[in-house]
Short mmCIF file of C-alpha atoms and ligand atoms in Angstrom, two decimals:
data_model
loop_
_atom_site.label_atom_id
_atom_site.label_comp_id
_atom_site.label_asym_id
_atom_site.label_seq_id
_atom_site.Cartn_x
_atom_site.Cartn_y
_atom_site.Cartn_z
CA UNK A 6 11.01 8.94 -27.32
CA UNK A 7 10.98 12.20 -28.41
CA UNK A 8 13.51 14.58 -27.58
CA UNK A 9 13.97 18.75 -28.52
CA UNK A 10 16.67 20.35 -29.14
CA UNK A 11 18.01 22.85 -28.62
CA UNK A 12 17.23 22.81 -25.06
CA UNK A 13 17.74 19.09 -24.35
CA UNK A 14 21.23 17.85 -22.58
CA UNK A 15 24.03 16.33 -25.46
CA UNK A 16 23.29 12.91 -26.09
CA UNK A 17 26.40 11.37 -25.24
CA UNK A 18 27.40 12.65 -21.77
CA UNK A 19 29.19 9.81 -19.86
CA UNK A 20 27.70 8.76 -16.96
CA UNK A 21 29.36 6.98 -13.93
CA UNK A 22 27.47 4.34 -12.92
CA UNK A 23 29.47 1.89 -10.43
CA UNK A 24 32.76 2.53 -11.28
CA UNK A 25 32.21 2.08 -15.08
CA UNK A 26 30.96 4.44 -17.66
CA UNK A 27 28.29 4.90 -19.60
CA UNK A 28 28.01 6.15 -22.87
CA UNK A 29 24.33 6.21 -22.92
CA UNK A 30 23.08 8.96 -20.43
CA UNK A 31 20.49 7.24 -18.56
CA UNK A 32 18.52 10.63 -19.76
CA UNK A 33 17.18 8.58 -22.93
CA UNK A 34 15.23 7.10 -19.88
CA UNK A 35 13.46 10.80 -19.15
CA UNK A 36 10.29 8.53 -19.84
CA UNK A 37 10.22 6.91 -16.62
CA UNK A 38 9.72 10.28 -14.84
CA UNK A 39 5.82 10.84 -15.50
CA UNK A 40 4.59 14.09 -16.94
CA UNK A 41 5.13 16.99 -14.74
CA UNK A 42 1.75 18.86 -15.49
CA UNK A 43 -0.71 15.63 -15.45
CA UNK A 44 0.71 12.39 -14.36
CA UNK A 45 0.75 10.81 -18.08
CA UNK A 46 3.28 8.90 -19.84
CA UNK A 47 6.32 11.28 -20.79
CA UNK A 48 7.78 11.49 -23.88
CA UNK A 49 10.95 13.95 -22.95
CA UNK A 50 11.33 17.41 -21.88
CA UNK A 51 9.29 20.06 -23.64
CA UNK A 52 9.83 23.80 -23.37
CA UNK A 53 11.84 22.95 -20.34
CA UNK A 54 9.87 20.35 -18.47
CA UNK A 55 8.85 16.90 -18.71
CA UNK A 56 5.75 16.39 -20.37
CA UNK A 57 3.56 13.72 -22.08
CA UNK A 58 2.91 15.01 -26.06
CA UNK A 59 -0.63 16.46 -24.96
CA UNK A 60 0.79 18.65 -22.32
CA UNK A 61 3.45 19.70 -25.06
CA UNK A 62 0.81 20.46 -27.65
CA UNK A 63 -1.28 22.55 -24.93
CA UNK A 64 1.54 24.41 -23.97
CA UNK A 65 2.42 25.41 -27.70
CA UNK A 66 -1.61 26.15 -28.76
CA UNK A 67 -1.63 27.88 -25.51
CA UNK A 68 1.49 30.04 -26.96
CA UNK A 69 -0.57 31.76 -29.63
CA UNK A 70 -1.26 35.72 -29.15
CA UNK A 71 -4.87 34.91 -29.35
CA UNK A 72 -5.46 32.58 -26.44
CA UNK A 73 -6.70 33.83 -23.34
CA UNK A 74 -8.12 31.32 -20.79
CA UNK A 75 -9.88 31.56 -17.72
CA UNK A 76 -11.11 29.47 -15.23
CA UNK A 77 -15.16 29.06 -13.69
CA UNK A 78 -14.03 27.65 -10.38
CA UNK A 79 -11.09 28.95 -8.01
CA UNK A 80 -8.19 28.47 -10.13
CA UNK A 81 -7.58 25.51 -8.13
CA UNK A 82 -8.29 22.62 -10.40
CA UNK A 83 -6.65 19.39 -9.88
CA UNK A 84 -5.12 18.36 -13.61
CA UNK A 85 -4.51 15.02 -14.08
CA UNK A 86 -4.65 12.89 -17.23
CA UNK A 87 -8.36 12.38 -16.71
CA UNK A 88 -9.00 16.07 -16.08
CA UNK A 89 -6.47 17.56 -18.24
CA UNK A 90 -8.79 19.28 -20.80
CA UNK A 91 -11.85 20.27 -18.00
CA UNK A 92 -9.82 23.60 -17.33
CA UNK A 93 -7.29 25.22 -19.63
CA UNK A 94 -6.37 27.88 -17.15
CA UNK A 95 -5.35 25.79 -14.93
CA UNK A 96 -3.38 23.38 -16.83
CA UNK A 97 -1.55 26.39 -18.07
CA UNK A 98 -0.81 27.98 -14.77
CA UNK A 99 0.28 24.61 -14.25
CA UNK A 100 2.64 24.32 -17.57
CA UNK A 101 3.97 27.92 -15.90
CA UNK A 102 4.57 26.75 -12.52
CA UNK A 103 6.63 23.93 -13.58
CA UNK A 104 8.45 26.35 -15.53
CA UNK A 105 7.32 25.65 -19.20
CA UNK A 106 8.81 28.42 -21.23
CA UNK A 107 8.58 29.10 -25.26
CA UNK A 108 12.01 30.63 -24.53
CA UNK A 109 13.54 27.15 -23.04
CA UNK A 110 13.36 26.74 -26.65
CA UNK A 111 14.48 29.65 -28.41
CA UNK A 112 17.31 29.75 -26.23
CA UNK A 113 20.00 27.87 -24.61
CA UNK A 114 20.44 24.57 -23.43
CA UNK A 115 20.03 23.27 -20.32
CA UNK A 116 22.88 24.34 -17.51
CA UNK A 117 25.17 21.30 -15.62
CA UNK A 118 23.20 21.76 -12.85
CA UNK A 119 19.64 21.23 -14.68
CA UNK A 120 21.20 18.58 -16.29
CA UNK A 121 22.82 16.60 -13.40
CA UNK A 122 19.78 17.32 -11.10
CA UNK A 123 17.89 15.81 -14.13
CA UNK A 124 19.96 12.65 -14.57
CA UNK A 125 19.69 12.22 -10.48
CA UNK A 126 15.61 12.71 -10.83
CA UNK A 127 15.90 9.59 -13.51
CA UNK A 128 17.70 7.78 -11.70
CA UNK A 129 15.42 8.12 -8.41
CA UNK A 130 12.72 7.38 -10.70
CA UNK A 131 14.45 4.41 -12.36
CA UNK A 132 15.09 2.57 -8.67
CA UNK A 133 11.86 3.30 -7.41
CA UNK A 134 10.32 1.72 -10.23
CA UNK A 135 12.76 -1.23 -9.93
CA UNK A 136 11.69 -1.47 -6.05
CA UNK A 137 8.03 -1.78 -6.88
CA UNK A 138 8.26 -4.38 -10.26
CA UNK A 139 10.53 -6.42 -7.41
CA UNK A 140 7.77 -5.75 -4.82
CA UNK A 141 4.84 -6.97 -7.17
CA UNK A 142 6.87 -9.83 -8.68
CA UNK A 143 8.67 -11.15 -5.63
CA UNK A 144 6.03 -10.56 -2.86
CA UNK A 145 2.45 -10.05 -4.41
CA UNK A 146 2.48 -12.68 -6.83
CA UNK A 147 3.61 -15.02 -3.99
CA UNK A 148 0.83 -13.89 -2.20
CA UNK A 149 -2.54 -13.64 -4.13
CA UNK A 150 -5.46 -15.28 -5.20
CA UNK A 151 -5.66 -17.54 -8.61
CA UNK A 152 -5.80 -16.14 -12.17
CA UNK A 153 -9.46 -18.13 -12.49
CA UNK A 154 -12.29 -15.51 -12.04
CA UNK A 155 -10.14 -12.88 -11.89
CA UNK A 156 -11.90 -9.88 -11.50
CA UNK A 157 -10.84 -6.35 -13.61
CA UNK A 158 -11.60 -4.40 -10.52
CA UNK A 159 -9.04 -5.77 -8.01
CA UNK A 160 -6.18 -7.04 -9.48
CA UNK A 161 -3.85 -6.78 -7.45
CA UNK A 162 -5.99 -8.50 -4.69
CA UNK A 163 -6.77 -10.91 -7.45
CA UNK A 164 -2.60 -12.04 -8.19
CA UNK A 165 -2.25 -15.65 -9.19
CA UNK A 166 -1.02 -17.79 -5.90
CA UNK A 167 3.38 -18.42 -6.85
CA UNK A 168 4.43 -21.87 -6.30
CA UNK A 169 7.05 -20.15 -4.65
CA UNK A 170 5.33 -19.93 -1.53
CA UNK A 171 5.14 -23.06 0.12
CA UNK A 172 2.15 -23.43 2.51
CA UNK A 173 2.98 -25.74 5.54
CA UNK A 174 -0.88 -25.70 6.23
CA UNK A 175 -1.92 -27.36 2.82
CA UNK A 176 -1.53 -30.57 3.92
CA UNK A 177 -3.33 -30.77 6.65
CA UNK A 178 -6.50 -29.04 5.21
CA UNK A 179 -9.93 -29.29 7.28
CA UNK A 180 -11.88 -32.42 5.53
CA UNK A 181 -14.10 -29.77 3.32
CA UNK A 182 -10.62 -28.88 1.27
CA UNK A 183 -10.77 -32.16 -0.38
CA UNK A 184 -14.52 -31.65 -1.80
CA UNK A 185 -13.16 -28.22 -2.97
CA UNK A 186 -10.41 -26.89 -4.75
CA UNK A 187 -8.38 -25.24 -1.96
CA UNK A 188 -7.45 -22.20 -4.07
CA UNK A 189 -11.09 -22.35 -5.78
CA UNK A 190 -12.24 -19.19 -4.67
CA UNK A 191 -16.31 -20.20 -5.79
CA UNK A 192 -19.19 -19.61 -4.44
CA UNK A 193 -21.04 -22.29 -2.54
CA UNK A 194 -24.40 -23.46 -1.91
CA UNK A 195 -25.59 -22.22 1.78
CA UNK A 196 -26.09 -25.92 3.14
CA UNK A 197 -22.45 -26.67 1.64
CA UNK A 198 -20.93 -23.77 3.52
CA UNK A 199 -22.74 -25.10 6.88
CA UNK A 200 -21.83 -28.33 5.94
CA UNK A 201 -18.02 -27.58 5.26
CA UNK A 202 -17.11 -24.65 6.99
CA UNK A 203 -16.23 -26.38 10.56
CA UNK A 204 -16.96 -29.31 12.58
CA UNK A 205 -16.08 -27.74 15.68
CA UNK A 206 -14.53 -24.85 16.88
CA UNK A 207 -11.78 -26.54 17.70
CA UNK A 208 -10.74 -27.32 14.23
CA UNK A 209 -12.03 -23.35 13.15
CA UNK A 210 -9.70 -22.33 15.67
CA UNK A 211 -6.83 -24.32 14.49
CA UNK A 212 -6.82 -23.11 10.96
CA UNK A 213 -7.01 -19.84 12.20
CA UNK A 214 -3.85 -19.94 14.24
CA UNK A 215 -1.80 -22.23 11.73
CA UNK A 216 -2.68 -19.80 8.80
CA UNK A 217 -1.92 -16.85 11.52
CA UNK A 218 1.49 -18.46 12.01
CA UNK A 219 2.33 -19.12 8.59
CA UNK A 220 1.58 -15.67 7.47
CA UNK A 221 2.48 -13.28 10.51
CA UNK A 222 5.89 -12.18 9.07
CA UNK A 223 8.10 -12.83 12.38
CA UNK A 224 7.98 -15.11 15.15
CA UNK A 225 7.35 -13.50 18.67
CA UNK A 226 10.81 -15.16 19.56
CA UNK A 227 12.73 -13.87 16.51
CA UNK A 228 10.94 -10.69 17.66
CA UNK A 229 12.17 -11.02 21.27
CA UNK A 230 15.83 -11.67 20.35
CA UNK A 231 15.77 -8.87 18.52
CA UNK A 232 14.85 -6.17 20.99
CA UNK A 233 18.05 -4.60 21.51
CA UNK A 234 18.43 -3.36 17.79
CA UNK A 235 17.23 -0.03 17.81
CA UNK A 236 17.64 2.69 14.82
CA UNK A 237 21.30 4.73 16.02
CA UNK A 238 21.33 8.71 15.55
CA UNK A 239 22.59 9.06 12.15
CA UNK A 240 20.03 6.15 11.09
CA UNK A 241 17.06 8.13 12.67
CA UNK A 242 19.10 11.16 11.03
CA UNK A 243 18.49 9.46 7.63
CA UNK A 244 14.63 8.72 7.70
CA UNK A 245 14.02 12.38 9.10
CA UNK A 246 16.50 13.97 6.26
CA UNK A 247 13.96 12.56 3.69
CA UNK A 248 11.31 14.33 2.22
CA UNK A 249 7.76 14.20 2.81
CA UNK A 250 6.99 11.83 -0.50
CA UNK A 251 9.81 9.98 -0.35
CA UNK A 252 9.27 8.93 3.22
CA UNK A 253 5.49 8.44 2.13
CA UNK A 254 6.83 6.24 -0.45
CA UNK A 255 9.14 4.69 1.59
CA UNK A 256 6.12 3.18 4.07
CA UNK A 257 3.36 2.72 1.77
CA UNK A 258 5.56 -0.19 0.48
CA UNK A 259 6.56 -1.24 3.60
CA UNK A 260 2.67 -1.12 4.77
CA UNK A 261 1.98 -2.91 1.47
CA UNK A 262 3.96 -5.58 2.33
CA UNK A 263 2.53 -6.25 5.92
CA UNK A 264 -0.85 -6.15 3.37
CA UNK A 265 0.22 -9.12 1.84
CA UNK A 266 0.76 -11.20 4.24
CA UNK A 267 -2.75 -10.13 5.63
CA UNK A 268 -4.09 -11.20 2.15
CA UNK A 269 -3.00 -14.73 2.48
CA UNK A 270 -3.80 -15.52 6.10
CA UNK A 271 -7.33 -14.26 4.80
CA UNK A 272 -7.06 -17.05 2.16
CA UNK A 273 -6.19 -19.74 4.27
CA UNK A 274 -8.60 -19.33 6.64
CA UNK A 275 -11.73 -21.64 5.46
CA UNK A 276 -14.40 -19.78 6.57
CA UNK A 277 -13.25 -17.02 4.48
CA UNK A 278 -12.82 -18.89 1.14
CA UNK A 279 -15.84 -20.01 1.23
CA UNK A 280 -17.25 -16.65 0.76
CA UNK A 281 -17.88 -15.09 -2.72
CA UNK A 282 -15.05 -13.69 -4.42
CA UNK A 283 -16.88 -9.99 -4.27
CA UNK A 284 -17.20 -10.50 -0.88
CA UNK A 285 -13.54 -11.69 -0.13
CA UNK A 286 -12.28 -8.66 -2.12
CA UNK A 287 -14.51 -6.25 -0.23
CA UNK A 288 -13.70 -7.09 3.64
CA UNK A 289 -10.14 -7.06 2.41
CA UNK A 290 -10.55 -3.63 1.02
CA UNK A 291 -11.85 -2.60 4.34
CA UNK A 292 -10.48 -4.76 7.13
CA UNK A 293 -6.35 -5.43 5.82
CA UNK A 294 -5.16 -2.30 7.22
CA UNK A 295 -6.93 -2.83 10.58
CA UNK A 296 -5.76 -6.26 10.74
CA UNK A 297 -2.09 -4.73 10.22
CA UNK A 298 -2.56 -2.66 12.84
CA UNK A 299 -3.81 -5.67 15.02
CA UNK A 300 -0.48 -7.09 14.12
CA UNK A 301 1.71 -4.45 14.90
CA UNK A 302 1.25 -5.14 18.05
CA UNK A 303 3.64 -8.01 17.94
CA UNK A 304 6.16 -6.03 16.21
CA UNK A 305 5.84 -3.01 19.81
CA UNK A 306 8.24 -2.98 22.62
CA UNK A 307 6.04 -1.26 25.09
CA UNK A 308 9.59 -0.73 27.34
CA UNK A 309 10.98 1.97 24.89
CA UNK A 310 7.93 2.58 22.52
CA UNK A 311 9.18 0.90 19.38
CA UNK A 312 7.94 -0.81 16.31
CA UNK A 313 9.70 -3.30 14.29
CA UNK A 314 10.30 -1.53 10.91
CA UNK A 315 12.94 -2.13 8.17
CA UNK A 316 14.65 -4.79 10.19
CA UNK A 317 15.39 -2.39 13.54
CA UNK A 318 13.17 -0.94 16.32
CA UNK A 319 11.70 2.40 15.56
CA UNK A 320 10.71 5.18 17.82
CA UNK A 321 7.90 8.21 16.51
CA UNK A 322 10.49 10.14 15.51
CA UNK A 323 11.54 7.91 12.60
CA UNK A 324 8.36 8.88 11.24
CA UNK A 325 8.43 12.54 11.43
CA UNK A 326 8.79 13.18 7.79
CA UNK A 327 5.79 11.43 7.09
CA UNK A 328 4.31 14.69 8.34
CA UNK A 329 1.18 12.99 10.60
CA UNK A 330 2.51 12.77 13.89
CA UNK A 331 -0.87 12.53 15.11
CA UNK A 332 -1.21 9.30 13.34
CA UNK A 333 1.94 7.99 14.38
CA UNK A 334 1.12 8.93 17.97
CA UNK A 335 -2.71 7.02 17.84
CA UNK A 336 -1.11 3.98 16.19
CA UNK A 337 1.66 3.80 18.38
CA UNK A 338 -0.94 4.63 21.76
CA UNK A 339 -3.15 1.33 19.85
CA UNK A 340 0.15 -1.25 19.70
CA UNK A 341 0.71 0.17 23.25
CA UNK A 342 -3.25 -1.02 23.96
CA UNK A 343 -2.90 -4.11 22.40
CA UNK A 344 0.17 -5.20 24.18
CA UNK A 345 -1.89 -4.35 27.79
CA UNK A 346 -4.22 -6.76 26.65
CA UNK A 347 -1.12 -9.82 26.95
CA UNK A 348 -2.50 -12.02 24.25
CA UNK A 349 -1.78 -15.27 23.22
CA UNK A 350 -0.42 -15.98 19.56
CA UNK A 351 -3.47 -17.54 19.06
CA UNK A 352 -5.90 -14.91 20.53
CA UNK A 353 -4.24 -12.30 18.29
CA UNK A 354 -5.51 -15.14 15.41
CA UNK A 355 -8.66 -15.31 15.89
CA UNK A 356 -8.78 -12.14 16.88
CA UNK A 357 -7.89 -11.21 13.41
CA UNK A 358 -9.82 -13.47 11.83
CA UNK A 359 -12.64 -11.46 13.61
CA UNK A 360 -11.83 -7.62 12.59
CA UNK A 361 -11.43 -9.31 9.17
CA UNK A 362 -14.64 -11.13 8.80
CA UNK A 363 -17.21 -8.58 9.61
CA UNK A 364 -20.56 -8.93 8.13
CA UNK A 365 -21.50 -5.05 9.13
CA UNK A 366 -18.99 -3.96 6.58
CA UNK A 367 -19.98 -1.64 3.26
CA UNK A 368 -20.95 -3.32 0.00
CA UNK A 369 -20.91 -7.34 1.09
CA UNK A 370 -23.66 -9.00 -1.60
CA UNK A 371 -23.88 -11.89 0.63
CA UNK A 372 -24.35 -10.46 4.31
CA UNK A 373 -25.98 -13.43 5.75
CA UNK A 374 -23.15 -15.74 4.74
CA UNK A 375 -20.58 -13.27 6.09
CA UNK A 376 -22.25 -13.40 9.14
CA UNK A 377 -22.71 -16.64 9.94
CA UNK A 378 -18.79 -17.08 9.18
CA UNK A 379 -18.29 -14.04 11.42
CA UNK A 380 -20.66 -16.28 14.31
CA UNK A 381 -18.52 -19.09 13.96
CA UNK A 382 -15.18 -17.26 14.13
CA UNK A 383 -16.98 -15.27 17.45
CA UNK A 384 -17.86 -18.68 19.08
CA UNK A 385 -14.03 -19.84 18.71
CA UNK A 386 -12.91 -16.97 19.94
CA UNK A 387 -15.19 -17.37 22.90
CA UNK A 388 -13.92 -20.69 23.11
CA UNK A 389 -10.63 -20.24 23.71
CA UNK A 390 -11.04 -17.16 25.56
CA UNK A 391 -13.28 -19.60 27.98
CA UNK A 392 -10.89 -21.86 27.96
CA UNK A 393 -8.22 -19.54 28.83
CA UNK A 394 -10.43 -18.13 31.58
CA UNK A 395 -10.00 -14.56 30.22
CA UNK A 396 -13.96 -14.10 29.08
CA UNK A 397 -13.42 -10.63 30.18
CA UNK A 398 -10.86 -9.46 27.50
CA UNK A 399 -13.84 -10.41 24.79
CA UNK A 400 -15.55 -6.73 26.12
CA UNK A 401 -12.23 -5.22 25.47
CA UNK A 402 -11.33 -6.56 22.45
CA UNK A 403 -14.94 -5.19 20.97
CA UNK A 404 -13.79 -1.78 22.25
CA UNK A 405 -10.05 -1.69 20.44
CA UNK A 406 -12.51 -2.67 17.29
CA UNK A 407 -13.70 0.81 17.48
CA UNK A 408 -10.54 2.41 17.69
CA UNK A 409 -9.87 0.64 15.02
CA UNK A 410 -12.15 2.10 12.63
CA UNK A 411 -11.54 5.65 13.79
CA UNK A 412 -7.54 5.06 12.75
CA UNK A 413 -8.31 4.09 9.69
CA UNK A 414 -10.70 7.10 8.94
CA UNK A 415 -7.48 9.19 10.02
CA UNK A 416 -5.12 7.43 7.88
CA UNK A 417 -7.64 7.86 5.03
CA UNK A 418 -7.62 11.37 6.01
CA UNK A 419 -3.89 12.16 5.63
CA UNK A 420 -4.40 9.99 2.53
CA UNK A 421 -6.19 12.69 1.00
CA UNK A 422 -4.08 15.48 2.24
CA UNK A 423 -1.28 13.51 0.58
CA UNK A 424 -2.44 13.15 -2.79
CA UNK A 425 -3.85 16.52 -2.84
CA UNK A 426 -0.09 17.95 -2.26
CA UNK A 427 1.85 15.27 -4.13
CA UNK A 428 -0.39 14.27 -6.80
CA UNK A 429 2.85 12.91 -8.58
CA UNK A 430 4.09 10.69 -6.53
CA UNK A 431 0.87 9.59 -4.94
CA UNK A 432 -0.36 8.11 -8.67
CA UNK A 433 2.96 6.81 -9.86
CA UNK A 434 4.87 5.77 -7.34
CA UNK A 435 2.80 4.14 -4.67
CA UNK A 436 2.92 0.42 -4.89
CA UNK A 437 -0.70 -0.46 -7.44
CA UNK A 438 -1.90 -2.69 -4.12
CA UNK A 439 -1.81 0.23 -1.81
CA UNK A 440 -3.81 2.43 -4.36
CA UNK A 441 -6.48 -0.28 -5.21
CA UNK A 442 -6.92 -0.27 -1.04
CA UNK A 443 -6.79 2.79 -0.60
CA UNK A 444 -6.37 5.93 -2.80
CA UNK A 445 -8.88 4.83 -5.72
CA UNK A 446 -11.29 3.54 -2.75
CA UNK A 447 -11.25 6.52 -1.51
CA UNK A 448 -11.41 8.00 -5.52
CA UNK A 449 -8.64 10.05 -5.42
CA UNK A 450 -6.39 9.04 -7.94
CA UNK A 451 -8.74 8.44 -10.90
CA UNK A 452 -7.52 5.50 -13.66
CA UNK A 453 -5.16 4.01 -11.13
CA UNK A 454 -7.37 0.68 -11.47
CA UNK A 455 -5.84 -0.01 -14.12
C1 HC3 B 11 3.32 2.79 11.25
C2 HC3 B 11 2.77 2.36 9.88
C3 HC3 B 11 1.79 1.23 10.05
C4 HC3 B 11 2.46 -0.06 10.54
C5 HC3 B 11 3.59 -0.49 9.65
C6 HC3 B 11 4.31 -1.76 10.15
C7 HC3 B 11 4.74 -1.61 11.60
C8 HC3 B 11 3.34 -2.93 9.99
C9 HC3 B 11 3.98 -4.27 10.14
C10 HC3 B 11 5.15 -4.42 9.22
O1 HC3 B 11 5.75 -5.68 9.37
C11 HC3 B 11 6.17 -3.35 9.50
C12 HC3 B 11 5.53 -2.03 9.37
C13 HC3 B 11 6.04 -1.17 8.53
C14 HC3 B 11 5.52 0.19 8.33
C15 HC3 B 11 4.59 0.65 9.45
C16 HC3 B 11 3.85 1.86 8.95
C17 HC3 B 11 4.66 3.09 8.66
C18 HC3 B 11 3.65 4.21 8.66
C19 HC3 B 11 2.33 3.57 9.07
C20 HC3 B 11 1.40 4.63 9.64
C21 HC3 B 11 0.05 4.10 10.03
C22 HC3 B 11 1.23 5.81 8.63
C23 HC3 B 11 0.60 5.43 7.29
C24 HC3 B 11 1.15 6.25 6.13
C25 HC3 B 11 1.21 5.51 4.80
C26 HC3 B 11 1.89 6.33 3.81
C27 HC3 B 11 2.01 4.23 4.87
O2 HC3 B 11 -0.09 5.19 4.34
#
């Protein structure tokens, strides 16, 4: 890495890590922190601010008494490391605003304060990106699809499957599993996807709830038992006292998590394999965050308005600092729905299964097959609905489907107010499954498919 004097900290400031002290500052780590002007790798702190070595090399060109810039648009462009170089105006009012200086060279060094509120930036930077290699190693490997016909465009959906997670369902696979590969995610012929997909709807529903139970996070009971731990003052306190991205960044992990599991009920559902492996990426892309939101349910006390969220029950208020308390408010109003509705564990399956599988959604290259996995998942449904003797809660169930869709245009919404305001954080430090679901879906972070 480089590093310029004479404005950069002394190398060898001790550092008190744990008790102990380090000799190394953990600043020889700047490079974690992601240029301040585009998003790129860093390489240290140039003219005052941390930069990658093209941001650097602008700034100093942009130095000479012979440059004068100006911008065709609004003086609004968004710089990032794939626009960088479309407007030099900008990415110099940028290099400004940051507080690049030719004089953060020429003189002095940085103060204690720069330097400490430097070192604590690092560090931030440092455990973030130690909570998301731990996310994608410990949870999303455990929970993805096999490394055969893995596809460049959706990795992380695409994760090889960790031995690590045990499936209790393997073993009692519907009879189809043993004339394919369970984890072969392959295209089959038509008649061998009517031929293998289900016997009955008995056995459809079955795998349905067994993959539902084996993926849905928490039992209802653990749930239950746990009603009376509620987030305290100071606790609440805490979450609000954080700022806007770090709160974002707080839940998109969290929300990436509940993904996960999401991604491997999908898998061990049969009908769903036995779709194309475009096609299994694709309703995932579109249907994992309403199927979360199906699922949340569970996780609501409807007595006090709470959700279970980092291991307590959560009120609206715990979210305020995710500034979208109208979101909050229509997910929240949803769960509340939902839990009117009384379903059974295995309604909420199928049910699932259903907002997943949905043949009307964008970009499928096999409709007709996604349909006719969609019928069969309707007619179980159906089945147990008749069998229940609540046929009437089908009608209902349609209508929190459109809900559905209009909460996920909102949280695509905020989305884009997000990453319009924190750029930063929005391209480096949101977990890479959230962005491949969501942000470069929706292509605002450009490059983050990486
Ligand atoms: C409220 C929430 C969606 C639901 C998330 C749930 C309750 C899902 C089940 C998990 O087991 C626990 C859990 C954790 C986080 C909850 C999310 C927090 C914020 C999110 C809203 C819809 C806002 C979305 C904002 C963002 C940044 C995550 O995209």
């Amino acid at each position: 890495m480089e590093y310029e004097e004479p404005d950069a900290p002394p190398a060898d400031v001790p550092i008190r890590r744990g008790g102990s002290v380090s000799k190394k500052p953990n600043l020889t780590q700047i490079e974690v922190i992601p240029c301040k002007i585009c998003g790129d790798k860093s390489s240290g702190v140039h003219y005052g601010v941390i930069t990658c070595e093209g941001c650097k090399g602008f700034f100093r060109r942009s130095q000479l008494p012979t440059v004068s810039y100006s911008c065709s648009r609004q003086s609004n462009c968004q710089i990032d490391r794939a626009s960088r170089n479309r407007c030099q105006h900008c990415r110099l009012q940028k290099c400004l605003a940051q507080g690049m200086s030719r004089d953060a060279v020429k003189f002095g060094r940085m103060s204690k304060r720069q330097r400490d509120s430097l070192i604590a930036e690092v560090e931030r930077h440092r455990q973030q990106q130690q909570q998301q290699q731990q996310l994608q190693g410990d949870v999303q490997s455990v929970l993805s699809f096999p490394t055969k016909n893995r596809q460049d465009r959706s990795p992380q959906l695409l994760q090889p499957m960790a031995s690590a997670y045990s499936y209790a369902g393997d073993a009692e696979l519907l009879p189809y599993a043993t004339e394919v590969h369970p984890y072969l995610v392959c295209s089959p012929t038509d008649s061998q996807v009517s031929g293998m997909i289900y016997r009955n709807s008995d056995e459809l529903c079955a795998s349905i709830v067994r993959s539902h139970r084996e993926t849905s996070q928490y039992r209802v009971e653990e749930l239950h038992a746990l009603r009376w731990k509620l987030f305290n003052r100071e606790e609440i306190q805490a979450y609000q006292s954080k700022s806007v991205d770090e709160m974002w960044q707080h839940c998109a992990i969290r929300l990436t998590e509940a993904v996960q599991y999401v991604v491997e009920f999908a898998k061990h559902i049969p009908g769903f394999r036995m779709l194309s492996q475009n096609d299994q990426i694709a309703l995932l892309k579109t249907g994992s965050m309403e199927v979360v939101l199906v699922r949340m349910s569970r996780l609501f006390n409807t007595e006090n308005n709470t959700v279970f969220f980092d291991g307590k029950f959560a009120g609206t208020e715990v979210f305020k600092s995710l500034a979208c308390g109208d979101l909050i408010t229509a997910v929240f109003d949803f769960a509340h729905g939902m839990c009117a509705l009384k379903l059974t564990e295995q309604q909420i399956a199928l049910f699932s299964a259903l907002v997943l599988i949905n043949a009307d959604r964008p970009c499928l290259e096999d409709k007709g097959r996604v349909q006719r996995v969609q019928r069969s998942v309707e007619f179980g449904l159906t089945h147990i609905l008749h069998r229940d003797n609540q046929e009437s809660l089908m009608h209902k169930l349609y209508q929190r489907v459109a809900v559905l869709r209009s909460l996920c245009s909102l949280h695509m919404e905020k989305l884009r107010w997000f990453s319009q305001r924190y750029p930063l954080t929005a391209h480096s430090l949101f977990p890479p499954l959230y962005k491949e679901l969501f942000a470069s879906e929706a292509e605002l972070l450009p490059g983050t498919n990486h």
